[in-house]
mmCIF file of C-alpha atoms and ligand atoms in Angstrom:
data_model
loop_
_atom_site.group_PDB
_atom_site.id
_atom_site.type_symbol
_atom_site.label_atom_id
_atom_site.label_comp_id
_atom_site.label_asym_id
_atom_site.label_seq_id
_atom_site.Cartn_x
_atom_site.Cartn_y
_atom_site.Cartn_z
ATOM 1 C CA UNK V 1 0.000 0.000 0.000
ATOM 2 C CA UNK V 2 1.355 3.553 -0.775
ATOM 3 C CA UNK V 3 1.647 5.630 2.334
ATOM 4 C CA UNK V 4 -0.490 8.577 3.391
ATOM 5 C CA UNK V 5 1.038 11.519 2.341
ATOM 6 C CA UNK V 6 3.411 13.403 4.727
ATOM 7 C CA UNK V 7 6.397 16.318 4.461
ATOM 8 C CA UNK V 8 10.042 15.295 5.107
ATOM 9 C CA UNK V 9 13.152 17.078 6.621
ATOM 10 C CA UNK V 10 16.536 15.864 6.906
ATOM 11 C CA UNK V 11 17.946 18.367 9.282
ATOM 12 C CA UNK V 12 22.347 18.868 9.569
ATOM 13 C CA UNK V 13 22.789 19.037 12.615
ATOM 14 C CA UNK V 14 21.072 17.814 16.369
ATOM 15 C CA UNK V 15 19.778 21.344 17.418
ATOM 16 C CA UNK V 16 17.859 21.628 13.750
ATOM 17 C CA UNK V 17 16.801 17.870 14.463
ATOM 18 C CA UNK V 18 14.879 18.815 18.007
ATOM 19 C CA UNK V 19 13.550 22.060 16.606
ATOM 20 C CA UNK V 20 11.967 20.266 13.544
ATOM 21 C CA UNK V 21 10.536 17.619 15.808
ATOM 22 C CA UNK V 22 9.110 20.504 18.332
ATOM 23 C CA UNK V 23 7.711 22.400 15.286
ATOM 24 C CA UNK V 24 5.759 19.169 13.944
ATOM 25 C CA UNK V 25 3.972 18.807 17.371
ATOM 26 C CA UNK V 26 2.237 15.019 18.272
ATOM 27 C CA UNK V 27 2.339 14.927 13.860
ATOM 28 C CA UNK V 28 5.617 14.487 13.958
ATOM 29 C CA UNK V 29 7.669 11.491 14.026
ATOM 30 C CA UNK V 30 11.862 10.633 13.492
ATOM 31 C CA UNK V 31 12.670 8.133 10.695
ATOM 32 C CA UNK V 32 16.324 6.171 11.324
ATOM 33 C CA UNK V 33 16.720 3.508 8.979
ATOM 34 C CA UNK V 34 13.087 3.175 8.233
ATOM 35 C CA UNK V 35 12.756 -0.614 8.684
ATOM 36 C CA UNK V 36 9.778 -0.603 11.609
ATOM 37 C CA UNK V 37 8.228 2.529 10.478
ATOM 38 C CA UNK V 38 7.833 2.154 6.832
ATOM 39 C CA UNK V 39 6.180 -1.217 6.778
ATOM 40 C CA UNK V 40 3.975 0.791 9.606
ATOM 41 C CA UNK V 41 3.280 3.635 7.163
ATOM 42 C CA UNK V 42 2.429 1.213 3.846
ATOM 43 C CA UNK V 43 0.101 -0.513 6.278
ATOM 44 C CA UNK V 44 -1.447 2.806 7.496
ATOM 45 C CA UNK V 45 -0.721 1.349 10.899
ATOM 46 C CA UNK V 46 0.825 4.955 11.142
ATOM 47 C CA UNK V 47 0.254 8.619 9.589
ATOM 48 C CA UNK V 48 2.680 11.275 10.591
ATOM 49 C CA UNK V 49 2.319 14.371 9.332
ATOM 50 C CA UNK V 50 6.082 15.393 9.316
ATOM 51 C CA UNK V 51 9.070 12.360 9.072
ATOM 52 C CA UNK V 52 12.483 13.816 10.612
ATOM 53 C CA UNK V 53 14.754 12.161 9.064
ATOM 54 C CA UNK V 54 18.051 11.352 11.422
ATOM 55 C CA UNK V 55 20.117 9.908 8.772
ATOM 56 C CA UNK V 56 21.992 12.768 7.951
ATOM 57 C CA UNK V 57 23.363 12.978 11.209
ATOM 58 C CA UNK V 58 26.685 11.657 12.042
ATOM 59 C CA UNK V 59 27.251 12.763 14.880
ATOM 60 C CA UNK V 60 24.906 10.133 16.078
ATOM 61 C CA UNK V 61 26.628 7.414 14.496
ATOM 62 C CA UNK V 62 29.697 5.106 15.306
ATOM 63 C CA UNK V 63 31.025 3.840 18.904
ATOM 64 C CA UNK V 64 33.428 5.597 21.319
ATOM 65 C CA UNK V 65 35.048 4.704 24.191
ATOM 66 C CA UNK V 66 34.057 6.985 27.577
ATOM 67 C CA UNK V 67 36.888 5.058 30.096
ATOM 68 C CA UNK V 68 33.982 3.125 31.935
ATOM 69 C CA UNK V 69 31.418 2.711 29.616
ATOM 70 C CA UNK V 70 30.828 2.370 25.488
ATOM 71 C CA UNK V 71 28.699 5.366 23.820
ATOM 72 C CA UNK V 72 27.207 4.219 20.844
ATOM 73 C CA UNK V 73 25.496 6.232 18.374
ATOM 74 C CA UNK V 74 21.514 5.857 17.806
ATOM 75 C CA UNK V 75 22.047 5.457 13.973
ATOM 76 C CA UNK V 76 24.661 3.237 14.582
ATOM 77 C CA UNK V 77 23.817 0.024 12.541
ATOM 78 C CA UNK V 78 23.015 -3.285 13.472
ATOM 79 C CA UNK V 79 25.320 -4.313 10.648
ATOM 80 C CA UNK V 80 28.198 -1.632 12.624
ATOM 81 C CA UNK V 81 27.568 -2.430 15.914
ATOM 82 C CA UNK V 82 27.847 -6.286 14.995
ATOM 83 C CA UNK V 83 31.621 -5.238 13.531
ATOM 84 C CA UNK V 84 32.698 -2.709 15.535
ATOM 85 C CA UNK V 85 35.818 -3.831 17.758
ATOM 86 C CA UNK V 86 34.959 -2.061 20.880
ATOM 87 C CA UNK V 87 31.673 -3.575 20.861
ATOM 88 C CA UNK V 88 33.087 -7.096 20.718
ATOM 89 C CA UNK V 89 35.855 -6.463 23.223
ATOM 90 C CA UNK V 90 33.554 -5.093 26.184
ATOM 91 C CA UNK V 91 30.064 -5.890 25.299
ATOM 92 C CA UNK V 92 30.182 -8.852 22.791
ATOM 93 C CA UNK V 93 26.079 -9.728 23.682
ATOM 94 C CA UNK V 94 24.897 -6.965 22.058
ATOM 95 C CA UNK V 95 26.691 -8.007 18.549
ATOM 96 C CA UNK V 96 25.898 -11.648 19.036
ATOM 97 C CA UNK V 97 22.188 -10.355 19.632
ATOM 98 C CA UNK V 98 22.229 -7.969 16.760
ATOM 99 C CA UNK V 99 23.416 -10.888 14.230
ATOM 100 C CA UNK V 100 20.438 -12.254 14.778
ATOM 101 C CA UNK V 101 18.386 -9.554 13.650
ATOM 102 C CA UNK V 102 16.581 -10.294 10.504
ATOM 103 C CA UNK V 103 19.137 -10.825 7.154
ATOM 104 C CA UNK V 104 21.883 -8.481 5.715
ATOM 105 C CA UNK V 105 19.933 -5.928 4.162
ATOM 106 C CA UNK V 106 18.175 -5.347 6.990
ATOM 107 C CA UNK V 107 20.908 -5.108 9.190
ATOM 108 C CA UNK V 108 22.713 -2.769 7.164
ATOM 109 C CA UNK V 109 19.991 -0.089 7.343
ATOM 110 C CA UNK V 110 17.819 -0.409 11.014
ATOM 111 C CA UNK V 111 19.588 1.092 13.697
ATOM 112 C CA UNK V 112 20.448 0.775 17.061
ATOM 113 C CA UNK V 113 18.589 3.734 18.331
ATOM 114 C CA UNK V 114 15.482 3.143 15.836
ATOM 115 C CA UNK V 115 15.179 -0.829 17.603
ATOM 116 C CA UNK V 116 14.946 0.684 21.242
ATOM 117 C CA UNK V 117 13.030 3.413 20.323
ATOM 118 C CA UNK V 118 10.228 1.082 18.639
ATOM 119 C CA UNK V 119 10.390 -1.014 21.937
ATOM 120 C CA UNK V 120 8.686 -4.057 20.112
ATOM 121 C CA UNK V 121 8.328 -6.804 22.711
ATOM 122 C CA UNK V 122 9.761 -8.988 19.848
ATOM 123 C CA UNK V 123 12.869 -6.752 19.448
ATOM 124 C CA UNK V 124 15.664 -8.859 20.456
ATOM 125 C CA UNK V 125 17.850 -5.361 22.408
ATOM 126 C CA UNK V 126 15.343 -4.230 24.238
ATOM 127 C CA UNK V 127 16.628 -7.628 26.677
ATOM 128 C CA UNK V 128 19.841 -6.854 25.592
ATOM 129 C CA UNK V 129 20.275 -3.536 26.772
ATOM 130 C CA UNK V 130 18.334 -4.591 29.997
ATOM 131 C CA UNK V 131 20.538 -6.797 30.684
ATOM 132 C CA UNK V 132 23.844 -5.106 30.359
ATOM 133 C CA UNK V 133 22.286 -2.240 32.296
ATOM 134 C CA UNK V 134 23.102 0.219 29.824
ATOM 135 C CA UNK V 135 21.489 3.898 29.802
ATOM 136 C CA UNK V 136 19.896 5.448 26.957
ATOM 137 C CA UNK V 137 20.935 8.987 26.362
ATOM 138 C CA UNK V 138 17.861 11.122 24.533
ATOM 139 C CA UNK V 139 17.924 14.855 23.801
ATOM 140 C CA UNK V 140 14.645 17.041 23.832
ATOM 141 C CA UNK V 141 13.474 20.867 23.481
ATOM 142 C CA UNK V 142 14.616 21.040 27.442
ATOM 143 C CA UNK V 143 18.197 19.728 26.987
ATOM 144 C CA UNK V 144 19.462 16.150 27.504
ATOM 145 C CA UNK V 145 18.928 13.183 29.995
ATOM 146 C CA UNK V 146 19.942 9.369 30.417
ATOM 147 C CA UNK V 147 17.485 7.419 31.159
ATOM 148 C CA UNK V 148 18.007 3.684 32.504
ATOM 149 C CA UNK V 149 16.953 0.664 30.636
ATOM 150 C CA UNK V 150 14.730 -0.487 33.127
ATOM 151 C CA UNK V 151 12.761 2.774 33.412
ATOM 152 C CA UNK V 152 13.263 3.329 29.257
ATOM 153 C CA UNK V 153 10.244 0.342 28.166
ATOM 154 C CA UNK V 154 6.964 1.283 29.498
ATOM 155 C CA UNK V 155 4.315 -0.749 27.289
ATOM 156 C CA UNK V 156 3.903 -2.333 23.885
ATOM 157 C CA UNK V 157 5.788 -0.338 21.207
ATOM 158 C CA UNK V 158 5.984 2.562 24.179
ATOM 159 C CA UNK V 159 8.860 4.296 25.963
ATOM 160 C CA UNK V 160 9.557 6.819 28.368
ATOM 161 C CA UNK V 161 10.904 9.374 25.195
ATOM 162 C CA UNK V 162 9.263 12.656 26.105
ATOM 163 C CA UNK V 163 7.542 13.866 23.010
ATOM 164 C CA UNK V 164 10.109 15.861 20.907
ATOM 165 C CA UNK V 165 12.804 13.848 22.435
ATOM 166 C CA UNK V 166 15.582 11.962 19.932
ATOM 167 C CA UNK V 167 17.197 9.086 21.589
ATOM 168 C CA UNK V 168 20.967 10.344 20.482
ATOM 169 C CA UNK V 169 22.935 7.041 22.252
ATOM 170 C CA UNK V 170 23.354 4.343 24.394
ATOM 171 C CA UNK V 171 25.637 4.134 26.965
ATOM 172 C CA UNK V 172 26.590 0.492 27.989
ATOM 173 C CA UNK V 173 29.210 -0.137 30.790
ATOM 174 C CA UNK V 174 32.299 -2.151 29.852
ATOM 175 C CA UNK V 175 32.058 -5.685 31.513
ATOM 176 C CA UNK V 176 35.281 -7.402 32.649
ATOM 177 C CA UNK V 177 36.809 -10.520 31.413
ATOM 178 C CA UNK V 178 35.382 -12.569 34.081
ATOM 179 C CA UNK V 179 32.313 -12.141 32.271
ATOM 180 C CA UNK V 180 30.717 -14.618 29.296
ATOM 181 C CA UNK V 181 27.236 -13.809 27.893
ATOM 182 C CA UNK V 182 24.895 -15.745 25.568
ATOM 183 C CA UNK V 183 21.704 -14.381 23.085
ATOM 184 C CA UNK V 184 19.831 -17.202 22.733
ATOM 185 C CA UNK V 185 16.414 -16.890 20.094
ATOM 186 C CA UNK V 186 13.844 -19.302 19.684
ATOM 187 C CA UNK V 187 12.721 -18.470 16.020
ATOM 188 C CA UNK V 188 10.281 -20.277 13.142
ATOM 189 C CA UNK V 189 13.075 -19.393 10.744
ATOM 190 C CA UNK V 190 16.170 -17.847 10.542
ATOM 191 C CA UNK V 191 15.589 -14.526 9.692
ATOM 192 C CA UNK V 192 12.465 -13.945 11.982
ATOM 193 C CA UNK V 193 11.493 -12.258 15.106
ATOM 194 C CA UNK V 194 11.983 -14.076 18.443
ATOM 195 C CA UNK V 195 8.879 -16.012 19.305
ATOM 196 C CA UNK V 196 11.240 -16.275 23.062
ATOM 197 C CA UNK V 197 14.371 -14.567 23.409
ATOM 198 C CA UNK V 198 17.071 -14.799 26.373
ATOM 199 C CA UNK V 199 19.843 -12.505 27.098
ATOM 200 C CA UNK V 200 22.504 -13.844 29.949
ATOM 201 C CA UNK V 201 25.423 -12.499 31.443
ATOM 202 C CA UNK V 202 27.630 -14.536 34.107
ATOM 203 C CA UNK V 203 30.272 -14.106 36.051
ATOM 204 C CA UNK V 204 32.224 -17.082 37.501
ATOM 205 C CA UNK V 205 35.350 -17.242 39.638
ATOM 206 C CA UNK V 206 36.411 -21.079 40.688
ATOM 207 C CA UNK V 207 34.220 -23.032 39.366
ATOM 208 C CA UNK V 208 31.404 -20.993 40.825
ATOM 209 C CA UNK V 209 28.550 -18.481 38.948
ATOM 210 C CA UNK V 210 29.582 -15.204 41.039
ATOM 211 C CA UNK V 211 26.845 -12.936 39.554
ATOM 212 C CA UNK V 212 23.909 -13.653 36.451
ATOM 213 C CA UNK V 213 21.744 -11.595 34.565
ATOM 214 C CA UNK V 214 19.252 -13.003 32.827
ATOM 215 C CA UNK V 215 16.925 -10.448 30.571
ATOM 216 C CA UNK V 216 13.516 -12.130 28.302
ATOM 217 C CA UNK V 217 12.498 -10.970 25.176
ATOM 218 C CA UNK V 218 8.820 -11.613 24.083
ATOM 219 C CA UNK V 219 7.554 -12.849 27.821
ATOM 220 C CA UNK V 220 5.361 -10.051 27.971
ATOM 221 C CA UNK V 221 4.830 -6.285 26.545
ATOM 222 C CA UNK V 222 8.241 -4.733 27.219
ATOM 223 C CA UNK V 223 11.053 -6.954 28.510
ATOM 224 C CA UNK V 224 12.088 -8.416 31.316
ATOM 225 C CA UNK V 225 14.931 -8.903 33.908
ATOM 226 C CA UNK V 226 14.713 -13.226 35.235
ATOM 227 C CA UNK V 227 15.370 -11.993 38.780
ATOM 228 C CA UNK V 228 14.231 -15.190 40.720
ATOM 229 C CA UNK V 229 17.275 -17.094 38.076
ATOM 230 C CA UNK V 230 19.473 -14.414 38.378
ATOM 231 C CA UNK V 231 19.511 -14.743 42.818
ATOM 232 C CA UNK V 232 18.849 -18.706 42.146
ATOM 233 C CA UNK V 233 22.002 -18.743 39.623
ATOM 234 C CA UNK V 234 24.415 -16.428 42.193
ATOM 235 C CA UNK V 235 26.785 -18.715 44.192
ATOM 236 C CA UNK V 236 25.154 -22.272 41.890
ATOM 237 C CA UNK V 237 27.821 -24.349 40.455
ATOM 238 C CA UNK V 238 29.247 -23.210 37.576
ATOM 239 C CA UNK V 239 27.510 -26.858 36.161
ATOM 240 C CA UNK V 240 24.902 -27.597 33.486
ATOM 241 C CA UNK V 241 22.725 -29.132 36.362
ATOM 242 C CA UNK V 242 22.816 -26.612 38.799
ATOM 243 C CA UNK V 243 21.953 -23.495 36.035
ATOM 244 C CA UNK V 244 19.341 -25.938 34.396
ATOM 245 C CA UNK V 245 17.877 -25.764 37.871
ATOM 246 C CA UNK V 246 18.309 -21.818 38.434
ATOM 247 C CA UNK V 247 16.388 -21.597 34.744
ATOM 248 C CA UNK V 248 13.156 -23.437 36.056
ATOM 249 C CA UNK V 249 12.355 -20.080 37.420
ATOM 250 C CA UNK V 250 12.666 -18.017 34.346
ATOM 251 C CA UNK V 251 8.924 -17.528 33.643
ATOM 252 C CA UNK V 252 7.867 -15.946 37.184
ATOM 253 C CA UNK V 253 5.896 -13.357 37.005
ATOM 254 C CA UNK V 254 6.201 -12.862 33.353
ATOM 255 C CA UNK V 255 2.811 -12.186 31.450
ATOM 256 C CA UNK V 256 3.951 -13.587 27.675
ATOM 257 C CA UNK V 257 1.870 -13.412 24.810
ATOM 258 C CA UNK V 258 -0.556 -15.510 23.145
ATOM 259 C CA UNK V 259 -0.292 -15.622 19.345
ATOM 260 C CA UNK V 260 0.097 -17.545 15.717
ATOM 261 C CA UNK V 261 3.491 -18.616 16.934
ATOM 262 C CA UNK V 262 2.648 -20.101 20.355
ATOM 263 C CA UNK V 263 0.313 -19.747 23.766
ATOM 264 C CA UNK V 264 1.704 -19.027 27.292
ATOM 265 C CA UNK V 265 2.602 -22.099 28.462
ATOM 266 C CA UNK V 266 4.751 -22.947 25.054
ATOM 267 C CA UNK V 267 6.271 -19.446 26.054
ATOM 268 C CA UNK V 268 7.429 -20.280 29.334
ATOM 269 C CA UNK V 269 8.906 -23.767 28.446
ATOM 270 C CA UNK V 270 10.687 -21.958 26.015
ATOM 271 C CA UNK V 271 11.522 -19.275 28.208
ATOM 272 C CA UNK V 272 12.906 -21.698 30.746
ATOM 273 C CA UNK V 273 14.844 -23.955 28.264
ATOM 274 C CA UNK V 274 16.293 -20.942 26.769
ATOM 275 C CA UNK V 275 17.578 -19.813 29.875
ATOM 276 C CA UNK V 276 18.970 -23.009 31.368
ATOM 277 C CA UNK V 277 21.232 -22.991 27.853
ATOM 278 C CA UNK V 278 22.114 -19.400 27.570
ATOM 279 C CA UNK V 279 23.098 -19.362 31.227
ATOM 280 C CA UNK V 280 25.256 -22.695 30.603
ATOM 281 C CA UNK V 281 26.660 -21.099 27.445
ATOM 282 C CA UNK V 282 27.429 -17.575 29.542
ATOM 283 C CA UNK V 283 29.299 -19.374 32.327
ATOM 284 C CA UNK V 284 31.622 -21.236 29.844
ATOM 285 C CA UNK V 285 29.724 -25.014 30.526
HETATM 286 C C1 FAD P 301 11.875 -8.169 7.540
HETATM 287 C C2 FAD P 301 12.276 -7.597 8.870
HETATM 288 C C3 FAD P 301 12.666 -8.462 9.871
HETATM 289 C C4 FAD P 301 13.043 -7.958 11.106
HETATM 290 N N1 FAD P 301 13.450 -8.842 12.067
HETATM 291 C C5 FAD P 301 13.845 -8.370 13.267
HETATM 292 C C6 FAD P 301 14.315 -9.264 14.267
HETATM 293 O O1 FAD P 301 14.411 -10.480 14.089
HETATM 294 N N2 FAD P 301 14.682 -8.727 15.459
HETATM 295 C C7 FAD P 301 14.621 -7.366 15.735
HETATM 296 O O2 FAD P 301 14.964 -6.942 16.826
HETATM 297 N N3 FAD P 301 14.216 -6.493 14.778
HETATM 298 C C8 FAD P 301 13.828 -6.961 13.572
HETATM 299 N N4 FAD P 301 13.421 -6.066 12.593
HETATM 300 C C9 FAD P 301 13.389 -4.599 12.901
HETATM 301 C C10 FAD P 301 14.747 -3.982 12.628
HETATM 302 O O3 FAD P 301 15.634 -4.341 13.641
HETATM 303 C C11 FAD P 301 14.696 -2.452 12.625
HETATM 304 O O4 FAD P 301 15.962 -2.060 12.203
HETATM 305 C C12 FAD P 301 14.472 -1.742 13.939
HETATM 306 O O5 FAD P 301 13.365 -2.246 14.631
HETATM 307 C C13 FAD P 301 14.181 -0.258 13.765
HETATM 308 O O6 FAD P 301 15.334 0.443 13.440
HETATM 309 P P1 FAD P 301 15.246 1.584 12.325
HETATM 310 O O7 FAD P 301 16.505 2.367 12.433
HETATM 311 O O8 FAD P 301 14.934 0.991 11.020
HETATM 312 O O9 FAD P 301 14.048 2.490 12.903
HETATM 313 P P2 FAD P 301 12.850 3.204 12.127
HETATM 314 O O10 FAD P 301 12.027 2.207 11.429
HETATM 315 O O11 FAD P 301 13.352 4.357 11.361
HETATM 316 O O12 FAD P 301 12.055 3.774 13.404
HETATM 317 C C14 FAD P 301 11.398 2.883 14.295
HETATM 318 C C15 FAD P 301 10.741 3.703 15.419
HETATM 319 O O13 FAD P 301 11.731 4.301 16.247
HETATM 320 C C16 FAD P 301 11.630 5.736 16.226
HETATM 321 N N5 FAD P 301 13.005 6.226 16.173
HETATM 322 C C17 FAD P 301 13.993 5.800 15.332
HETATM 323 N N6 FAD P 301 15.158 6.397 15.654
HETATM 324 C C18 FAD P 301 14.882 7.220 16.701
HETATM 325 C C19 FAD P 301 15.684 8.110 17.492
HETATM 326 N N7 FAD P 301 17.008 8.246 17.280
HETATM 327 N N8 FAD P 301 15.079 8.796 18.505
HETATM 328 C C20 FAD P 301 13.756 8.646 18.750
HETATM 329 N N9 FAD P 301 12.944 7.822 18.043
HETATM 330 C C21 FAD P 301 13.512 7.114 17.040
HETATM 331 C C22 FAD P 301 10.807 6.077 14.981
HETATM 332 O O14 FAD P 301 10.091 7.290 15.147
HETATM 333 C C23 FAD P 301 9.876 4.870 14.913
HETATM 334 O O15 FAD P 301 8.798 5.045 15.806
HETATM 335 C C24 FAD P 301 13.030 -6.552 11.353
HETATM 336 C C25 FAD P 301 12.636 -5.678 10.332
HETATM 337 C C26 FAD P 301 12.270 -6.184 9.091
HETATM 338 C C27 FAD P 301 11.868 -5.215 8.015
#
């Protein structure tokens, strides 16, 4: 379907950005790489009256390190971020997660920025970010603010973004190298959305899980941190038994969806099976 019609900027510089997106009012809405919201537009599902385009601005782009933490760009790509070797040296989960976004053409042109932003419950780093307890950085008409993941998703396809806000980066603290981490996606077929995903992070010192942090994707309308695996998981063997034990946990308190691709229950077998394996796979078992 051709979309409704709408008018287009593609401001220079940040400043021009925020006053383009106050001018529009509730009409207008940014465009990153245009892979959620054009399908959205075809389908009517959405009619701006004003697109901002971001893609002109690269000072919003690329990854730099900040001593303690990573800053990465909200039009970085999921096809940069997945090569980028600051990425892989100090938060490798968010490139395995983002290579298993879609397929290469996809990957070269959604963003970073434009997949937290959308906050599908489907996205696979939303979790992601949750889990490495990374802060998203978002710039408005009344300056900028950072924002933690855990306060950033409030509903399906909703965030915290103040209206005229751009999300501008994402700030994700280094992790040591005591740290492993696993993405694992339970998918129809390769190249589609997570029916259950499962971020985990863990930390083990002899022979022992120190610390976990276990993060679901599609267990319910924004995603969600595993905390009865993650205290279950601290001080457990760093065994396949004693983290497939942890994992029986995973679905507490989740509210997952029911839909074509599975009901509740099938969720949180998945959820818990997908767990028990990424947390085996994070602590190196
Ligand atoms: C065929 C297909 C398969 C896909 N499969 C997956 C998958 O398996 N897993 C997955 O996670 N994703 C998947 N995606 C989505 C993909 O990851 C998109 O890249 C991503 O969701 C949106 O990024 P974008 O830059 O294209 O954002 P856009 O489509 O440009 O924007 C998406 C939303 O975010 C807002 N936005 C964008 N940038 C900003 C910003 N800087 N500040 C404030 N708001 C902003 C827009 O206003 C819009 O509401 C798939 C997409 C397609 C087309």
């Amino acid at each position: 379907m051709i979309p409704a019609q709408f008018e287009y900027v593609r401001p220079e510089s940040l400043d021009e950005a925020v006053r383009a997106l106050a001018d529009g009012g509730d009409d207008a809405k940014v465009i990153a790489g245009g892979q959620s919201l054009l399908p959205l537009l075809r389908l009517r599902l959405a009619y701006p009256e004003l697109l901002v385009d971001v893609g002109g601005l690269d000072e919003l782009r690329g990854v730099t390190d900040q001593g303690e933490s990573l800053l990465i760009g909200a039009r970085t790509t999921h096809y940069q971020v997945i090569r980028d070797p600051l990425v892989a040296a100090h938060c490798g989960l968010l490139a395995q997660a983002a290579g298993t976004i879609a397929d290469p053409a996809v990957r070269h042109r959604g963003t970073i920025g434009g997949s937290l932003a959308h906050a599908d419950p489907a996205g696979d780093l939303p979790a992601v970010v949750l889990a490495l307890e990374a802060t998203l950085v978002a710039t408005g008409p009344e300056g900028s603010r950072e924002i933690p993941a855990a306060e950033f998703f409030a509903d399906y396809l909703t965030t915290t973004l103040h209206p005229g806000e751009i999300l501008t980066g994402i700030r994700v603290p280094k992790l040591g190298n005591d740290w492993g981490y696993r993405y694992e996606k339970f998918h129809r077929t390769a190249q589609a959305w997570a029916i259950v995903g499962v971020a985990a992070l863990a930390r083990r010192s002899n022979g022992q899980v120190t610390e976990a942090r276990v993060a679901l994707t599609n267990m319910g309308p924004v995603p969600v941190r595993a905390a009865a695996v993650e205290a279950a998981a601290a001080g457990a063997d760093a065994s396949a038994a004693a983290l497939t034990a942890a994992a029986a946990a995973a679905a507490d308190g989740t509210t997952p969806p029911a839909d074509l691709h599975g009901q509740p229950d099938y969720r949180s077998h998945l959820a818990r099976v997908l767990t028990g394996r990424a947390l085996a796979a994070a602590a190196g078992v």
